[in-house]
PDB file of C-alpha atoms in Angstrom:
ATOM      1  CA  UNK U 572      16.165 -10.379  -0.925  1.00 97.00           C
ATOM      2  CA  UNK U 573      17.991 -12.936  -3.035  1.00 98.00           C
ATOM      3  CA  UNK U 574      15.456 -15.335  -4.495  1.00 98.00           C
ATOM      4  CA  UNK U 575      17.595 -18.461  -4.581  1.00 98.00           C
ATOM      5  CA  UNK U 576      16.299 -20.993  -2.076  1.00 98.00           C
ATOM      6  CA  UNK U 577      13.266 -18.858  -1.225  1.00 98.00           C
ATOM      7  CA  UNK U 578       9.594 -19.798  -1.608  1.00 98.00           C
ATOM      8  CA  UNK U 579       7.681 -17.160  -3.540  1.00 98.00           C
ATOM      9  CA  UNK U 580       3.973 -16.978  -4.372  1.00 98.00           C
ATOM     10  CA  UNK U 581       3.129 -15.536  -7.798  1.00 98.00           C
ATOM     11  CA  UNK U 582      -0.458 -14.614  -8.678  1.00 98.00           C
ATOM     12  CA  UNK U 583      -1.577 -14.479 -12.283  1.00 98.00           C
ATOM     13  CA  UNK U 584       1.023 -17.177 -12.991  1.00 98.00           C
ATOM     14  CA  UNK U 585      -0.911 -18.730 -15.861  1.00 97.00           C
ATOM     15  CA  UNK U 586       0.210 -16.235 -18.496  1.00 95.00           C
ATOM     16  CA  UNK U 587       2.115 -13.076 -19.309  1.00 95.00           C
ATOM     17  CA  UNK U 588       4.422 -11.566 -16.714  1.00 95.00           C
ATOM     18  CA  UNK U 589       3.173 -13.975 -14.047  1.00 97.00           C
ATOM     19  CA  UNK U 590       4.239 -16.961 -16.125  1.00 98.00           C
ATOM     20  CA  UNK U 591       7.603 -15.422 -16.967  1.00 98.00           C
ATOM     21  CA  UNK U 592       8.189 -14.489 -13.323  1.00 98.00           C
ATOM     22  CA  UNK U 593       7.437 -18.073 -12.318  1.00 98.00           C
ATOM     23  CA  UNK U 594       9.839 -19.546 -14.869  1.00 98.00           C
ATOM     24  CA  UNK U 595      12.607 -17.063 -14.083  1.00 98.00           C
ATOM     25  CA  UNK U 596      12.325 -17.569 -10.321  1.00 98.00           C
ATOM     26  CA  UNK U 597      12.560 -21.317 -10.818  1.00 98.00           C
ATOM     27  CA  UNK U 598      15.579 -20.857 -13.073  1.00 98.00           C
ATOM     28  CA  UNK U 599      17.256 -18.776 -10.357  1.00 98.00           C
ATOM     29  CA  UNK U 600      16.747 -21.507  -7.763  1.00 98.00           C
ATOM     30  CA  UNK U 601      13.571 -20.385  -6.008  1.00 98.00           C
ATOM     31  CA  UNK U 602      10.573 -22.502  -5.080  1.00 98.00           C
ATOM     32  CA  UNK U 603       7.364 -21.110  -6.570  1.00 98.00           C
ATOM     33  CA  UNK U 604       3.699 -21.419  -5.670  1.00 98.00           C
ATOM     34  CA  UNK U 605       1.966 -20.459  -8.904  1.00 98.00           C
ATOM     35  CA  UNK U 606      -1.557 -19.088  -8.435  1.00 98.00           C
ATOM     36  CA  UNK U 607      -4.142 -18.461 -11.126  1.00 98.00           C
ATOM     37  CA  UNK U 608      -7.893 -18.769 -11.660  1.00 97.00           C
ATOM     38  CA  UNK U 609      -7.330 -20.707 -14.898  1.00 97.00           C
ATOM     39  CA  UNK U 610      -6.302 -24.319 -14.318  1.00 97.00           C
ATOM     40  CA  UNK U 611      -5.407 -24.999 -17.953  1.00 97.00           C
ATOM     41  CA  UNK U 612      -3.130 -21.958 -18.031  1.00 97.00           C
ATOM     42  CA  UNK U 613      -1.405 -23.094 -14.831  1.00 98.00           C
ATOM     43  CA  UNK U 614      -0.845 -26.549 -16.310  1.00 97.00           C
ATOM     44  CA  UNK U 615       0.749 -24.932 -19.344  1.00 98.00           C
ATOM     45  CA  UNK U 616       3.054 -22.894 -17.122  1.00 98.00           C
ATOM     46  CA  UNK U 617       3.998 -26.032 -15.221  1.00 98.00           C
ATOM     47  CA  UNK U 618       4.784 -27.880 -18.441  1.00 97.00           C
ATOM     48  CA  UNK U 619       7.161 -25.076 -19.410  1.00 97.00           C
ATOM     49  CA  UNK U 620       9.046 -25.396 -16.117  1.00 97.00           C
ATOM     50  CA  UNK U 621      10.750 -28.553 -17.357  1.00 94.00           C
ATOM     51  CA  UNK U 622      13.318 -29.940 -14.931  1.00 95.00           C
ATOM     52  CA  UNK U 623      12.331 -27.321 -12.321  1.00 97.00           C
ATOM     53  CA  UNK U 624       8.840 -28.733 -11.745  1.00 96.00           C
ATOM     54  CA  UNK U 625       9.938 -30.329  -8.470  1.00 96.00           C
ATOM     55  CA  UNK U 626      10.175 -26.809  -6.993  1.00 98.00           C
ATOM     56  CA  UNK U 627       6.809 -25.698  -8.378  1.00 98.00           C
ATOM     57  CA  UNK U 628       3.312 -26.072  -6.943  1.00 98.00           C
ATOM     58  CA  UNK U 629       0.160 -24.863  -8.678  1.00 98.00           C
ATOM     59  CA  UNK U 630      -2.916 -23.493  -6.949  1.00 98.00           C
ATOM     60  CA  UNK U 631      -6.196 -22.727  -8.703  1.00 98.00           C
ATOM     61  CA  UNK U 632      -7.568 -19.827  -6.679  1.00 98.00           C
ATOM     62  CA  UNK U 633      -9.846 -16.870  -7.366  1.00 98.00           C
ATOM     63  CA  UNK U 634      -8.055 -14.083  -5.499  1.00 98.00           C
ATOM     64  CA  UNK U 635     -11.327 -12.173  -5.090  1.00 98.00           C
ATOM     65  CA  UNK U 636     -12.607 -15.056  -2.936  1.00 98.00           C
ATOM     66  CA  UNK U 637     -11.335 -14.085   0.509  1.00 98.00           C
ATOM     67  CA  UNK U 638     -12.049 -17.463   2.085  1.00 98.00           C
ATOM     68  CA  UNK U 639     -10.189 -19.292  -0.682  1.00 98.00           C
ATOM     69  CA  UNK U 640      -7.221 -16.942  -0.329  1.00 98.00           C
ATOM     70  CA  UNK U 641      -7.215 -17.382   3.460  1.00 98.00           C
ATOM     71  CA  UNK U 642      -6.641 -21.102   2.932  1.00 98.00           C
ATOM     72  CA  UNK U 643      -3.779 -20.559   0.501  1.00 98.00           C
ATOM     73  CA  UNK U 644      -0.880 -20.032   2.974  1.00 98.00           C
ATOM     74  CA  UNK U 645      -1.413 -23.447   4.558  1.00 98.00           C
ATOM     75  CA  UNK U 646      -1.434 -25.058   1.107  1.00 98.00           C
ATOM     76  CA  UNK U 647       1.777 -23.302   0.118  1.00 98.00           C
ATOM     77  CA  UNK U 648       3.526 -24.138   3.381  1.00 98.00           C
ATOM     78  CA  UNK U 649       2.413 -27.753   3.071  1.00 98.00           C
ATOM     79  CA  UNK U 650       3.921 -27.901  -0.414  1.00 98.00           C
ATOM     80  CA  UNK U 651       7.171 -26.044   0.287  1.00 98.00           C
ATOM     81  CA  UNK U 652       7.660 -25.886   4.056  1.00 98.00           C
ATOM     82  CA  UNK U 653       7.667 -22.098   4.281  1.00 97.00           C
ATOM     83  CA  UNK U 654       6.880 -18.923   2.376  1.00 98.00           C
ATOM     84  CA  UNK U 655       9.286 -16.008   1.932  1.00 98.00           C
ATOM     85  CA  UNK U 656       7.661 -13.719  -0.581  1.00 98.00           C
ATOM     86  CA  UNK U 657       4.583 -12.850  -2.617  1.00 98.00           C
ATOM     87  CA  UNK U 658       4.283 -11.190  -5.994  1.00 98.00           C
ATOM     88  CA  UNK U 659       0.783  -9.806  -6.486  1.00 98.00           C
ATOM     89  CA  UNK U 660       0.860  -9.766 -10.261  1.00 98.00           C
ATOM     90  CA  UNK U 661      -2.717 -10.733 -11.238  1.00 97.00           C
ATOM     91  CA  UNK U 662      -4.700  -7.929 -12.823  1.00 96.00           C
ATOM     92  CA  UNK U 663      -7.327  -7.072 -15.416  1.00 96.00           C
ATOM     93  CA  UNK U 664      -8.416  -4.071 -17.464  1.00 92.00           C
ATOM     94  CA  UNK U 665     -11.833  -3.005 -18.714  1.00 92.00           C
ATOM     95  CA  UNK U 666     -13.049  -1.859 -22.115  1.00 89.00           C
ATOM     96  CA  UNK U 667     -11.485   1.332 -23.445  1.00 90.00           C
ATOM     97  CA  UNK U 668     -14.503   3.417 -22.644  1.00 91.00           C
ATOM     98  CA  UNK U 669     -15.302   6.658 -20.848  1.00 93.00           C
ATOM     99  CA  UNK U 670     -16.462   6.515 -17.232  1.00 95.00           C
ATOM    100  CA  UNK U 671     -19.796   7.993 -18.283  1.00 95.00           C
ATOM    101  CA  UNK U 672     -20.440   4.849 -20.334  1.00 94.00           C
ATOM    102  CA  UNK U 673     -18.769   2.278 -18.056  1.00 95.00           C
ATOM    103  CA  UNK U 674     -21.139   0.215 -15.944  1.00 96.00           C
ATOM    104  CA  UNK U 675     -20.716  -0.096 -12.190  1.00 97.00           C
ATOM    105  CA  UNK U 676     -20.291  -3.849 -12.446  1.00 97.00           C
ATOM    106  CA  UNK U 677     -17.241  -3.360 -14.670  1.00 96.00           C
ATOM    107  CA  UNK U 678     -15.695  -0.868 -12.251  1.00 97.00           C
ATOM    108  CA  UNK U 679     -16.328  -3.178  -9.313  1.00 98.00           C
ATOM    109  CA  UNK U 680     -14.869  -6.176 -11.161  1.00 97.00           C
ATOM    110  CA  UNK U 681     -11.633  -4.317 -11.890  1.00 97.00           C
ATOM    111  CA  UNK U 682     -11.279  -3.151  -8.288  1.00 98.00           C
ATOM    112  CA  UNK U 683     -12.134  -6.593  -6.935  1.00 98.00           C
ATOM    113  CA  UNK U 684      -9.270  -8.195  -8.859  1.00 98.00           C
ATOM    114  CA  UNK U 685      -6.664  -5.439  -8.992  1.00 98.00           C
ATOM    115  CA  UNK U 686      -7.058  -3.966  -5.514  1.00 98.00           C
ATOM    116  CA  UNK U 687      -9.018  -6.303  -3.268  1.00 98.00           C
ATOM    117  CA  UNK U 688      -7.372  -9.408  -4.700  1.00 98.00           C
ATOM    118  CA  UNK U 689      -3.988  -7.904  -3.855  1.00 98.00           C
ATOM    119  CA  UNK U 690      -5.197  -6.966  -0.372  1.00 98.00           C
ATOM    120  CA  UNK U 691      -6.600 -10.454   0.211  1.00 98.00           C
ATOM    121  CA  UNK U 692      -3.309 -12.138  -0.693  1.00 98.00           C
ATOM    122  CA  UNK U 693      -1.219  -9.646   1.266  1.00 98.00           C
ATOM    123  CA  UNK U 694      -3.322  -9.978   4.408  1.00 98.00           C
ATOM    124  CA  UNK U 695      -3.302 -13.774   4.178  1.00 98.00           C
ATOM    125  CA  UNK U 696       0.471 -14.112   3.901  1.00 98.00           C
ATOM    126  CA  UNK U 697       1.806 -11.175   5.918  1.00 98.00           C
ATOM    127  CA  UNK U 698       1.637 -12.920   9.327  1.00 98.00           C
ATOM    128  CA  UNK U 699       3.749 -15.748   7.891  1.00 98.00           C
ATOM    129  CA  UNK U 700       6.218 -13.403   6.197  1.00 98.00           C
ATOM    130  CA  UNK U 701       6.816 -11.525   9.455  1.00 98.00           C
ATOM    131  CA  UNK U 702       8.115 -14.764  10.978  1.00 98.00           C
ATOM    132  CA  UNK U 703      10.766 -15.286   8.311  1.00 98.00           C
ATOM    133  CA  UNK U 704      14.416 -14.126   8.614  1.00 97.00           C
ATOM    134  CA  UNK U 705      13.784 -12.003   5.522  1.00 98.00           C
ATOM    135  CA  UNK U 706      10.806 -11.654   3.236  1.00 98.00           C
ATOM    136  CA  UNK U 707       9.479  -9.550   0.375  1.00 98.00           C
ATOM    137  CA  UNK U 708       6.104  -8.298  -0.851  1.00 98.00           C
ATOM    138  CA  UNK U 709       5.813  -7.115  -4.456  1.00 98.00           C
ATOM    139  CA  UNK U 710       2.643  -5.449  -5.714  1.00 98.00           C
ATOM    140  CA  UNK U 711       2.142  -4.685  -9.396  1.00 97.00           C
ATOM    141  CA  UNK U 712       0.702  -1.254 -10.045  1.00 97.00           C
ATOM    142  CA  UNK U 713       0.993   0.284 -13.509  1.00 95.00           C
ATOM    143  CA  UNK U 714       2.190   3.320 -15.397  1.00 93.00           C
ATOM    144  CA  UNK U 715      -1.535   4.046 -15.352  1.00 93.00           C
ATOM    145  CA  UNK U 716      -1.309   4.159 -11.561  1.00 94.00           C
ATOM    146  CA  UNK U 717       0.499   7.498 -11.644  1.00 94.00           C
ATOM    147  CA  UNK U 718      -0.595   8.822 -15.054  1.00 93.00           C
ATOM    148  CA  UNK U 719      -4.192   9.175 -16.303  1.00 92.00           C
ATOM    149  CA  UNK U 720      -5.072   7.006 -19.309  1.00 91.00           C
ATOM    150  CA  UNK U 721      -8.404   8.049 -20.845  1.00 92.00           C
ATOM    151  CA  UNK U 722     -10.634   5.071 -21.389  1.00 92.00           C
ATOM    152  CA  UNK U 723      -8.950   3.205 -18.533  1.00 93.00           C
ATOM    153  CA  UNK U 724      -9.829   5.559 -15.694  1.00 95.00           C
ATOM    154  CA  UNK U 725     -11.261   2.876 -13.409  1.00 96.00           C
ATOM    155  CA  UNK U 726      -8.317   0.579 -14.110  1.00 96.00           C
ATOM    156  CA  UNK U 727      -5.867   3.404 -13.405  1.00 96.00           C
ATOM    157  CA  UNK U 728      -7.686   4.253 -10.199  1.00 97.00           C
ATOM    158  CA  UNK U 729      -7.376   0.652  -9.019  1.00 98.00           C
ATOM    159  CA  UNK U 730      -3.661   0.689  -9.776  1.00 97.00           C
ATOM    160  CA  UNK U 731      -3.217   4.048  -8.036  1.00 97.00           C
ATOM    161  CA  UNK U 732      -4.824   2.422  -4.990  1.00 98.00           C
ATOM    162  CA  UNK U 733      -2.301  -0.415  -5.286  1.00 98.00           C
ATOM    163  CA  UNK U 734       0.514   2.154  -5.388  1.00 98.00           C
ATOM    164  CA  UNK U 735      -0.560   3.969  -2.219  1.00 98.00           C
ATOM    165  CA  UNK U 736      -1.385   0.734  -0.401  1.00 98.00           C
ATOM    166  CA  UNK U 737       2.074  -0.598  -1.214  1.00 98.00           C
ATOM    167  CA  UNK U 738       3.850   2.584  -0.181  1.00 98.00           C
ATOM    168  CA  UNK U 739       1.893   2.719   3.064  1.00 98.00           C
ATOM    169  CA  UNK U 740       2.698  -0.922   3.750  1.00 98.00           C
ATOM    170  CA  UNK U 741       6.363  -0.233   3.069  1.00 98.00           C
ATOM    171  CA  UNK U 742       6.356   2.473   5.735  1.00 98.00           C
ATOM    172  CA  UNK U 743       4.531   0.275   8.237  1.00 98.00           C
ATOM    173  CA  UNK U 744       7.087  -2.504   7.783  1.00 98.00           C
ATOM    174  CA  UNK U 745      10.283  -0.421   7.849  1.00 98.00           C
ATOM    175  CA  UNK U 746      11.303  -1.795  11.240  1.00 97.00           C
ATOM    176  CA  UNK U 747      10.599  -5.416  10.278  1.00 98.00           C
ATOM    177  CA  UNK U 748      12.274  -8.077   8.170  1.00 98.00           C
ATOM    178  CA  UNK U 749       9.768  -7.608   5.314  1.00 98.00           C
ATOM    179  CA  UNK U 750      10.725  -5.464   2.341  1.00 98.00           C
ATOM    180  CA  UNK U 751       8.049  -4.036   0.034  1.00 98.00           C
ATOM    181  CA  UNK U 752       8.251  -3.001  -3.625  1.00 98.00           C
ATOM    182  CA  UNK U 753       5.781  -1.461  -6.065  1.00 98.00           C
ATOM    183  CA  UNK U 754       6.084  -2.351  -9.753  1.00 98.00           C
ATOM    184  CA  UNK U 755       5.096   0.040 -12.536  1.00 96.00           C
ATOM    185  CA  UNK U 756       5.073  -1.660 -15.952  1.00 94.00           C
ATOM    186  CA  UNK U 757       4.800   0.414 -19.081  1.00 88.00           C
ATOM    187  CA  UNK U 758       3.778  -1.207 -22.352  1.00 81.00           C
ATOM    188  CA  UNK U 759       4.422  -4.941 -21.958  1.00 81.00           C
ATOM    189  CA  UNK U 760       3.355  -7.626 -24.423  1.00 68.00           C
ATOM    190  CA  UNK U 761       0.883  -9.758 -22.459  1.00 57.00           C
ATOM    191  CA  UNK U 762      -2.580 -11.154 -23.127  1.00 58.00           C
ATOM    192  CA  UNK U 763      -4.243  -9.043 -20.421  1.00 51.00           C
ATOM    193  CA  UNK U 764      -7.018  -8.012 -22.814  1.00 47.00           C
ATOM    194  CA  UNK U 765      -7.949 -11.644 -23.456  1.00 48.00           C
ATOM    195  CA  UNK U 766      -7.765 -12.526 -19.763  1.00 49.00           C
ATOM    196  CA  UNK U 767      -9.905  -9.494 -18.967  1.00 43.00           C
ATOM    197  CA  UNK U 768     -12.557 -10.506 -21.471  1.00 50.00           C
ATOM    198  CA  UNK U 769     -12.292  -7.261 -23.430  1.00 51.00           C
ATOM    199  CA  UNK U 770     -10.233  -8.279 -26.444  1.00 45.00           C
ATOM    200  CA  UNK U 771     -13.009  -7.474 -28.906  1.00 39.00           C
ATOM    201  CA  UNK U 772     -13.189  -3.849 -27.738  1.00 38.00           C
ATOM    202  CA  UNK U 773      -9.454  -3.095 -27.710  1.00 40.00           C
ATOM    203  CA  UNK U 774      -8.188  -3.403 -31.248  1.00 43.00           C
ATOM    204  CA  UNK U 775      -5.547  -0.895 -32.253  1.00 45.00           C
ATOM    205  CA  UNK U 776      -5.022  -0.368 -35.962  1.00 44.00           C
ATOM    206  CA  UNK U 777      -1.854  -1.738 -37.597  1.00 45.00           C
ATOM    207  CA  UNK U 778      -0.517   1.825 -37.748  1.00 46.00           C
ATOM    208  CA  UNK U 779      -1.158   2.339 -34.027  1.00 46.00           C
ATOM    209  CA  UNK U 780       0.408  -1.013 -33.130  1.00 45.00           C
ATOM    210  CA  UNK U 781       3.534  -0.150 -35.113  1.00 46.00           C
ATOM    211  CA  UNK U 782       4.026   2.964 -32.976  1.00 52.00           C
ATOM    212  CA  UNK U 783       3.800   1.086 -29.687  1.00 57.00           C
ATOM    213  CA  UNK U 784       7.035  -0.584 -28.664  1.00 72.00           C
ATOM    214  CA  UNK U 785       6.095  -3.442 -26.378  1.00 84.00           C
ATOM    215  CA  UNK U 786       8.559  -4.941 -23.944  1.00 89.00           C
ATOM    216  CA  UNK U 787       8.485  -8.720 -23.758  1.00 93.00           C
ATOM    217  CA  UNK U 788       7.009 -10.269 -20.645  1.00 93.00           C
ATOM    218  CA  UNK U 789      10.262 -12.172 -20.137  1.00 95.00           C
ATOM    219  CA  UNK U 790      12.294  -8.944 -20.075  1.00 95.00           C
ATOM    220  CA  UNK U 791       9.772  -7.376 -17.696  1.00 95.00           C
ATOM    221  CA  UNK U 792      10.123 -10.356 -15.360  1.00 97.00           C
ATOM    222  CA  UNK U 793      13.898  -9.980 -15.429  1.00 97.00           C
ATOM    223  CA  UNK U 794      13.630  -6.323 -14.398  1.00 97.00           C
ATOM    224  CA  UNK U 795      11.184  -7.153 -11.603  1.00 97.00           C
ATOM    225  CA  UNK U 796      13.277  -9.975 -10.130  1.00 98.00           C
ATOM    226  CA  UNK U 797      16.371  -7.771 -10.328  1.00 98.00           C
ATOM    227  CA  UNK U 798      14.432  -5.090  -8.437  1.00 98.00           C
ATOM    228  CA  UNK U 799      13.412  -7.605  -5.776  1.00 98.00           C
ATOM    229  CA  UNK U 800      17.005  -8.694  -5.269  1.00 98.00           C
ATOM    230  CA  UNK U 801      18.037  -5.043  -4.874  1.00 98.00           C
ATOM    231  CA  UNK U 802      15.126  -4.295  -2.490  1.00 97.00           C
ATOM    232  CA  UNK U 803      13.940  -1.438  -4.708  1.00 98.00           C
ATOM    233  CA  UNK U 804      11.114   0.770  -3.454  1.00 98.00           C
ATOM    234  CA  UNK U 805       9.774   1.417  -6.970  1.00 98.00           C
ATOM    235  CA  UNK U 806      10.492  -0.908  -9.909  1.00 97.00           C
ATOM    236  CA  UNK U 807       9.867   0.919 -13.188  1.00 96.00           C
ATOM    237  CA  UNK U 808       9.531  -1.493 -16.102  1.00 95.00           C
ATOM    238  CA  UNK U 809      10.369   0.014 -19.473  1.00 90.00           C
ATOM    239  CA  UNK U 810      11.730   3.291 -20.804  1.00 89.00           C
ATOM    240  CA  UNK U 811       8.175   4.569 -21.285  1.00 90.00           C
ATOM    241  CA  UNK U 812       7.364   4.046 -17.598  1.00 90.00           C
ATOM    242  CA  UNK U 813      10.590   5.802 -16.581  1.00 90.00           C
ATOM    243  CA  UNK U 814      10.035   8.744 -18.911  1.00 89.00           C
ATOM    244  CA  UNK U 815       6.372   9.253 -18.031  1.00 88.00           C
ATOM    245  CA  UNK U 816       7.111   8.882 -14.321  1.00 89.00           C
ATOM    246  CA  UNK U 817       9.499  11.823 -14.646  1.00 92.00           C
ATOM    247  CA  UNK U 818       7.198  13.918 -16.823  1.00 88.00           C
ATOM    248  CA  UNK U 819       4.167  13.300 -14.618  1.00 89.00           C
ATOM    249  CA  UNK U 820       6.118  14.707 -11.674  1.00 89.00           C
ATOM    250  CA  UNK U 821       7.492  17.846 -13.317  1.00 92.00           C
ATOM    251  CA  UNK U 822       4.736  18.556 -15.883  1.00 91.00           C
ATOM    252  CA  UNK U 823       1.659  16.571 -14.816  1.00 89.00           C
ATOM    253  CA  UNK U 824      -0.895  18.273 -17.074  1.00 93.00           C
ATOM    254  CA  UNK U 825       1.359  18.120 -20.122  1.00 90.00           C
ATOM    255  CA  UNK U 826       2.071  14.448 -19.470  1.00 87.00           C
ATOM    256  CA  UNK U 827      -1.659  13.749 -19.228  1.00 90.00           C
ATOM    257  CA  UNK U 828      -2.305  15.518 -22.525  1.00 89.00           C
ATOM    258  CA  UNK U 829       0.467  13.536 -24.212  1.00 88.00           C
ATOM    259  CA  UNK U 830      -1.181  10.271 -23.210  1.00 85.00           C
ATOM    260  CA  UNK U 831      -4.592  11.566 -24.268  1.00 88.00           C
ATOM    261  CA  UNK U 832      -3.319  12.438 -27.735  1.00 87.00           C
ATOM    262  CA  UNK U 833      -2.000   8.907 -28.161  1.00 81.00           C
ATOM    263  CA  UNK U 834      -4.984   7.064 -26.730  1.00 77.00           C
ATOM    264  CA  UNK U 835      -8.003   9.119 -27.803  1.00 76.00           C
ATOM    265  CA  UNK U 836      -8.594   7.062 -30.956  1.00 74.00           C
ATOM    266  CA  UNK U 837      -9.067   3.899 -28.869  1.00 70.00           C
ATOM    267  CA  UNK U 838     -11.981   5.353 -26.930  1.00 69.00           C
ATOM    268  CA  UNK U 839     -15.382   3.885 -27.691  1.00 50.00           C
ATOM    269  CA  UNK U 840     -17.779   6.515 -28.941  1.00 50.00           C
TER     270      UNK U 840
END
C-alpha cells in the first residue's frame, strides 16, 4: 500500500521508531494519527513535523486501556475523515534479569503493552480498515520474537506472541483488502529502556557498547515504510536481524548460544 494520501495510526509515536515513522510518513504525503501515553513526547514529535503539522493529529492514549482504545477510531476519523492503516509500534522491555528473579507484575506489564496493547488497537481499527479500498496493519515484533535473548525471556515471549498473532491475522485476511506485515527490528538506537523504566538496570560497559552496531531509528523507519509499500509479509530491520533469522532457522541451538555468549554479562546476578 502506497502511503501517500493515506491516514495511518502510529502507536509509540512520542519517541524512537514511532517518532521517525510519523515524520517519514508525513514527509511522504500521508496523514498521521500519532498515539502515545506521554503527552509531552507527542508535543515534541508534533513540533518536529514542521510544515506537515496540518496532516498530523496527536492522541494521548494508554493502549492497555481497552475502553480508551475503543474510542480512538472515532477520534482519528473525526480528525482525518478515514483511516487506512495502523502501525502497532509501542513496546517496552523489562530488566535484564532471569525469569526466576522476575516478578509476575513485570511479566504482566510487558505482555499488557506489547501483546494486549497491539491486540486492543488491532481489534478497534480492523472493522474500519475492512471498509477501505486498501488498508494495511503493521505489528512490530522483534529479533527477540524468533530468537531467545537471556534476561529478556518475558519480553521475547510477548514479541513471539505478536509474531504468531500477526501471521495468523495475515492468513485470515488473505481474501480481503487488508494487508498485514510483521516487523522484526534488530539493534536499533531508541530510548526503549528509558520508556520502559529500566534504564538503571541496563547499562552496558563502554567496551560492550562499542561492539554493538546500532541502526538509527530514522533508517529503521525507512525500511519499515518501504516494506509497507511493498506489502512485505516479514520486514527484517538490520543486518543482524537478517543474519540471526537465517541462523535461527538452520541452526537454532547454535544461534541461541551465540546470543547467550554476547548477552550473559548483562544478566543481573
